Short mmCIF file of C-alpha atoms in Angstrom, two decimals:
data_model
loop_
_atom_site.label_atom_id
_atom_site.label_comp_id
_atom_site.label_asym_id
_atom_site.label_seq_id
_atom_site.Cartn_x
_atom_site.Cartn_y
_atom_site.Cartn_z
CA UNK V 1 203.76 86.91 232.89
CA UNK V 2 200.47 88.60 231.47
CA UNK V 3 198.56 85.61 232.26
CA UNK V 4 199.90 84.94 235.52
CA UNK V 5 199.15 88.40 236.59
CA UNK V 6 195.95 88.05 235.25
CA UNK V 7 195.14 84.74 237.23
CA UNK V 8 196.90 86.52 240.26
CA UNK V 9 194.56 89.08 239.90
CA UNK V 10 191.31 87.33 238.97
CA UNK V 11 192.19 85.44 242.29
CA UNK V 12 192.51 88.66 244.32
CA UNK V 13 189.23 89.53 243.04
CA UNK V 14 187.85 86.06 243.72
CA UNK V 15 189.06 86.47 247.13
CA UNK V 16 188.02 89.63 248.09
CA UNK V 17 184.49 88.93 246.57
CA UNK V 18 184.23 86.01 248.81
CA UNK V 19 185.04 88.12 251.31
CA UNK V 20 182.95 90.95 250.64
CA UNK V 21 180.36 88.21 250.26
CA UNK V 22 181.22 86.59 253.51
CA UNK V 23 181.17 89.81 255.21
CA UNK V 24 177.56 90.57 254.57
CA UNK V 25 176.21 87.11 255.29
CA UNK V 26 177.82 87.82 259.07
CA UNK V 27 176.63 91.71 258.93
CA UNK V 28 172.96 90.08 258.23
CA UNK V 29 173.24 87.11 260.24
CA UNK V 30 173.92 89.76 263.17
CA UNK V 31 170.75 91.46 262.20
CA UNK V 32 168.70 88.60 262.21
CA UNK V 33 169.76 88.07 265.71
CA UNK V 34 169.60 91.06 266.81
CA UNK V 35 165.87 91.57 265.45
CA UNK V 36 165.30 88.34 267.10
CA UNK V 37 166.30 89.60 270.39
CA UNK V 38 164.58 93.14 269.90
CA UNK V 39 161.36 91.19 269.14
CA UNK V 40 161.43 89.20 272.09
CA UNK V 41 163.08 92.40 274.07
CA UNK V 42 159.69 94.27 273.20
CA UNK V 43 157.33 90.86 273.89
CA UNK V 44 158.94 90.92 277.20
CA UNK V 45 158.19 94.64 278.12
CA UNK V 46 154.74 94.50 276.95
CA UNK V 47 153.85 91.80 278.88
CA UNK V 48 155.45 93.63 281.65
CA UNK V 49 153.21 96.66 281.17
CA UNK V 50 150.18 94.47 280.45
CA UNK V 51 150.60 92.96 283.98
CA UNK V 52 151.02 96.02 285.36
CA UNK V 53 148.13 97.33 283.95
CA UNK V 54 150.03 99.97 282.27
CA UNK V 55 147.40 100.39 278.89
CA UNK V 56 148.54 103.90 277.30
CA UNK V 57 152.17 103.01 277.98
CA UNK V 58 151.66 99.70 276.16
CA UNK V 59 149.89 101.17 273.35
CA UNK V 60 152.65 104.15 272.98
CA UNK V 61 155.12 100.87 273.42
CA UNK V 62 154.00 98.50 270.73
CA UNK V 63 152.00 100.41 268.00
CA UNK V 64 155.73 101.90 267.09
CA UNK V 65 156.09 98.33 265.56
CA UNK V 66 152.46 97.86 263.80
CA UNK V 67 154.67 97.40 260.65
CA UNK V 68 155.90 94.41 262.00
CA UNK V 69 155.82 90.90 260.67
CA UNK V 70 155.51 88.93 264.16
CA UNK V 71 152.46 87.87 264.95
CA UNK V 72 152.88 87.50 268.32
CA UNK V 73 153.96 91.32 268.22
CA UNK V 74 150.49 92.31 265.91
CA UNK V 75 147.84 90.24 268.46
CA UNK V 76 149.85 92.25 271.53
CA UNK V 77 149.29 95.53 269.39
CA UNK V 78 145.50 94.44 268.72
CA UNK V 79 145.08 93.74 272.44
CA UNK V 80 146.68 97.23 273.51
CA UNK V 81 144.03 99.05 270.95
CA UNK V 82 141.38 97.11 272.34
CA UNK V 83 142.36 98.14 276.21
CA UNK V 84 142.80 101.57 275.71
CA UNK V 85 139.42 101.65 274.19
CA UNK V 86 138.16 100.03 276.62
CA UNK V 87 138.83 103.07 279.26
CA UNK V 88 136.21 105.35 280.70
CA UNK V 89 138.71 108.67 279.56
CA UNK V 90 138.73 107.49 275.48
CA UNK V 91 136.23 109.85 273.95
CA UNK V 92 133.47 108.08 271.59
CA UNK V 93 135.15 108.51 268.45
CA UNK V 94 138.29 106.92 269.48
CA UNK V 95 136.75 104.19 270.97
CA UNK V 96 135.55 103.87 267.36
CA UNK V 97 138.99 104.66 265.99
CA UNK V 98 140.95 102.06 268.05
CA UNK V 99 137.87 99.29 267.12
CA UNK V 100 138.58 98.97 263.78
CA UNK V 101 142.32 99.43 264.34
CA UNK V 102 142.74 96.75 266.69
CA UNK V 103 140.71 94.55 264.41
CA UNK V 104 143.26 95.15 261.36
CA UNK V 105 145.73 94.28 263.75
CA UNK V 106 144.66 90.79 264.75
CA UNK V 107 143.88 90.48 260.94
CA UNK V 108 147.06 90.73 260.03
CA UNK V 109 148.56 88.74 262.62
CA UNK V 110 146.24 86.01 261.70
CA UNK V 111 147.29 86.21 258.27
CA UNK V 112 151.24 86.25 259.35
CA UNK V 113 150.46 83.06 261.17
CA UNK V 114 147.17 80.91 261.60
CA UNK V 115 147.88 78.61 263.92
CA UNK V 116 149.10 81.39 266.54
CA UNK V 117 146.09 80.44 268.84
CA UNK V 118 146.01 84.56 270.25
CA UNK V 119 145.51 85.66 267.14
CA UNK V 120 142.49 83.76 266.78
CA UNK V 121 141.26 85.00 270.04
CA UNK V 122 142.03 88.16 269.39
CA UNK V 123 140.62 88.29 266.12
CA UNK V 124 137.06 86.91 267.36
CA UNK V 125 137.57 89.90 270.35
CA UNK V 126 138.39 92.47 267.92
CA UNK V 127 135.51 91.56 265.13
CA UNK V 128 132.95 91.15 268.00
CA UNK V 129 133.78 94.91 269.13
CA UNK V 130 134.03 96.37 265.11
CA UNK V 131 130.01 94.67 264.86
CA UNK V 132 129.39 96.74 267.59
CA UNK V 133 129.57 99.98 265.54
CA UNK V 134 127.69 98.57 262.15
CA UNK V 135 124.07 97.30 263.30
CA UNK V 136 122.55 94.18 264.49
CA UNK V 137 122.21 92.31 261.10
CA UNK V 138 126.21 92.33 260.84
CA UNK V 139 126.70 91.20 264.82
CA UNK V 140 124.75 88.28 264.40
CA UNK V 141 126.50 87.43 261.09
CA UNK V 142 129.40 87.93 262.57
CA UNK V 143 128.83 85.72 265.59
CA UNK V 144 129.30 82.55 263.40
CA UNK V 145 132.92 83.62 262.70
CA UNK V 146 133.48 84.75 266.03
CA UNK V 147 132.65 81.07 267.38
CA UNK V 148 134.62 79.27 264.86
CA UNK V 149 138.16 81.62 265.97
CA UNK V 150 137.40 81.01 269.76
CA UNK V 151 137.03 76.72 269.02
CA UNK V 152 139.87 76.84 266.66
CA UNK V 153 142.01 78.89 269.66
CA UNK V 154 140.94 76.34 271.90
CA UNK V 155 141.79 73.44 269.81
CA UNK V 156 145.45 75.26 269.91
CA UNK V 157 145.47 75.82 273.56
CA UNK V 158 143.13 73.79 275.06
CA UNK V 159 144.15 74.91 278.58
CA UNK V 160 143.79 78.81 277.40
CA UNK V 161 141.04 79.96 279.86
CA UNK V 162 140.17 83.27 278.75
CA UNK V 163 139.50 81.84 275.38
CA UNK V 164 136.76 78.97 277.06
CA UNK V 165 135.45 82.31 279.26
CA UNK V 166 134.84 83.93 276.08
CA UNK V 167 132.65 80.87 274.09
CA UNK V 168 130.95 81.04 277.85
CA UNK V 169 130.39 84.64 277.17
CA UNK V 170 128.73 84.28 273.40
CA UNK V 171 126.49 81.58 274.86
CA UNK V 172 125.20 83.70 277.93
CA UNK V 173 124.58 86.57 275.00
CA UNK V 174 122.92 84.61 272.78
CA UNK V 175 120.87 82.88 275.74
CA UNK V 176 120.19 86.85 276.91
CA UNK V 177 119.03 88.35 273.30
CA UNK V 178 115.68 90.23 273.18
CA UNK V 179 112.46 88.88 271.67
CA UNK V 180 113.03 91.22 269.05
CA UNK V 181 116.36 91.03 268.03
CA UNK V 182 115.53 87.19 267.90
CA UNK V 183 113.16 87.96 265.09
CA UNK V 184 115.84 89.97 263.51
CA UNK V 185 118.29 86.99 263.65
CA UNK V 186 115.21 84.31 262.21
CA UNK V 187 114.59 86.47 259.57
CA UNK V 188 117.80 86.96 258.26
CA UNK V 189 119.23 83.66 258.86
CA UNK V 190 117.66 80.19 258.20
CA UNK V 191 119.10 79.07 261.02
CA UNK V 192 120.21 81.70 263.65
CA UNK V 193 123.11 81.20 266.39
CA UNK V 194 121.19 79.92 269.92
CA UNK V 195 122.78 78.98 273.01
CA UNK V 196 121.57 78.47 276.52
CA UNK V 197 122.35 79.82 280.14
CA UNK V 198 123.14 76.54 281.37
CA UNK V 199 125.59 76.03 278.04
CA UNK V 200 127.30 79.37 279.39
CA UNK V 201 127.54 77.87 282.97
CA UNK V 202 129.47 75.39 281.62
CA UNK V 203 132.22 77.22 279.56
CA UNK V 204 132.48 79.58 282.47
CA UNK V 205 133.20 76.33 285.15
CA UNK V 206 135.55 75.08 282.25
CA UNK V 207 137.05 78.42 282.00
CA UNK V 208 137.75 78.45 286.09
CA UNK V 209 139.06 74.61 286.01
CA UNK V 210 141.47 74.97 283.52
CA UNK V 211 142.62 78.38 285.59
CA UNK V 212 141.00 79.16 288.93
CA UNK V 213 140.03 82.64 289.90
CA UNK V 214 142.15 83.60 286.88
CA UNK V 215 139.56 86.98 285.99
CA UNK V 216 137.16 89.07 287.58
CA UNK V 217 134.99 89.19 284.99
CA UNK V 218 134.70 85.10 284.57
CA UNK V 219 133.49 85.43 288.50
CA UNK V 220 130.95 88.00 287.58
CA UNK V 221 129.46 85.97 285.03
CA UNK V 222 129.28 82.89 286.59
CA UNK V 223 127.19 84.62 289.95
CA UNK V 224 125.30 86.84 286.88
CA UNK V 225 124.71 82.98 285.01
CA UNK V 226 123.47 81.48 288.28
CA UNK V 227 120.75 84.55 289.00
CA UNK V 228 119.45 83.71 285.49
CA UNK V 229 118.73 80.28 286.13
CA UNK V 230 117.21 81.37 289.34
CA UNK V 231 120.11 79.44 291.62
CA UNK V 232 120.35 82.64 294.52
CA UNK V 233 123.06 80.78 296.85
CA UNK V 234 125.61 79.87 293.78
CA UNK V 235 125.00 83.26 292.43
CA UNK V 236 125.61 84.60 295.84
CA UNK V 237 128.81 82.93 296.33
CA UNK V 238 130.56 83.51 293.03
CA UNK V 239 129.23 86.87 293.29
CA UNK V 240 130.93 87.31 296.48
CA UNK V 241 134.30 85.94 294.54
CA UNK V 242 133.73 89.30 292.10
CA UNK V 243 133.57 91.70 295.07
CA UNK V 244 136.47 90.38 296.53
CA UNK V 245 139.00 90.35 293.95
CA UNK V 246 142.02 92.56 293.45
CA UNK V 247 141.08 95.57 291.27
CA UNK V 248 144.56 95.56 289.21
CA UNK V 249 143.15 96.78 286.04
CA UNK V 250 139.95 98.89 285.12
CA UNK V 251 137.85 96.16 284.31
CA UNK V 252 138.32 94.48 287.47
CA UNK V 253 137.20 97.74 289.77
CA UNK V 254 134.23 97.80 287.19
CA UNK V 255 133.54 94.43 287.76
#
């Protein structure tokens, strides 16, 4: 009788351990899934707000999550710093502030998942804007790295056009630098990053195939690429494209 009540009761316990045990893989399973669905919940607001070209509400929105682990989540966040910085109302410093925040951002997203081809872009983007605040000799160091994220986002989204308007936009300032800033770069490096306007011209026409009239500021710089290489009636008609197109965010009524 003592040992069958003590298998009874070893069984009870099996069973309700199994139970217990049961009971939390369904409690977590239903947190996976519902983190899952938050995640994508907050992915589909952003975007919401991004197209709507609501900047301080998507920065208030997503930088409650900058802990996250989702990289598609951190590039969002690093996008959002980057916009709000952007604006004409952030004060010096915090355009400095949100520079080297957005940057950590795409960092980390990059390094939660490297063949996310955004956080690539963004990461270029966001190191591109930090070598703005730390001198010429780290820009133009920098502008090797920046290359390499924009080609590697392309080779994961070839049809990403903001990402082939961006290469288009490194050539035209590379094509664009000052004499002396060009004897900065040849005496630091042994061999400096060149491009050419009509390299630029190209990246932009790429940019506007893979996505016509998808940004103002792709139209700007192809009538801005054309008056550099001296071509009046292309510049004046993509030019004319600038003017013309809906102002839904800042950039676009400053282009």
């Amino acid at each position: 009788q003592v040992l069958r009540k003590s298998l009874q009761t070893g069984l009870a316990l099996s069973t309700g351990s199994f139970l217990v045990y049961e009971g939390h893989k369904l409690i977590c399973g239903f947190a996976e899934v519902h983190a899952s669905f938050k995640v994508e919940e907050v992915i589909e607001q952003a975007d919401y707000l991004y197209g709507s070209g609501e900047t301080e509400k998507l920065y208030q929105l997503l930088v409650q999550h900058k802990n996250s682990d989702d990289a598609e989540l951190l590039w969002r966040l690093a996008r959002a710093s980057r916009d709000l910085a952007q604006l004409s109302s952030t004060s010096a410093e915090e355009k400095r502030r949100l520079a080297y925040e957005a940057f950590e951002y795409a960092k980390k997203a990059l390094e939660k998942n490297e063949s996310n081809f955004a956080a690539h872009k963004w990461y270029g983007i966001c190191l591109s804007d930090v070598g703005d605040f730390e001198g010429i000799k780290t820009k133009i160091g920098n502008a090797f790295v920046i290359k390499e994220h924009f080609q590697r986002a392309i080779e994961l989204n070839p049809k990403d056009a903001t990402t082939i308007h961006l290469i288009g936009i490194w050539c035209y300032s590379f094509a664009e630098m000052p004499w002396y800033q060009r004897k900065i770069a040849a005496a630091l490096f042994a061999a400096p990053p060149t491009s050419t306007f009509q390299e630029a011209l190209r990246y932009f026409h790429m940019a506007e195939e893979a996505d016509p009239n998808f940004y103002s500021k792709n139209l700007l710089f192809l009538g801005k690429t054309y008056l550099k290489l001296n071509n009046k009636k292309m510049a004046l008609l993509w030019l004319s494209k600038a003017k013309d197109y809906p102002a839904h965010t800042e950039e676009d009524k400053q282009v």
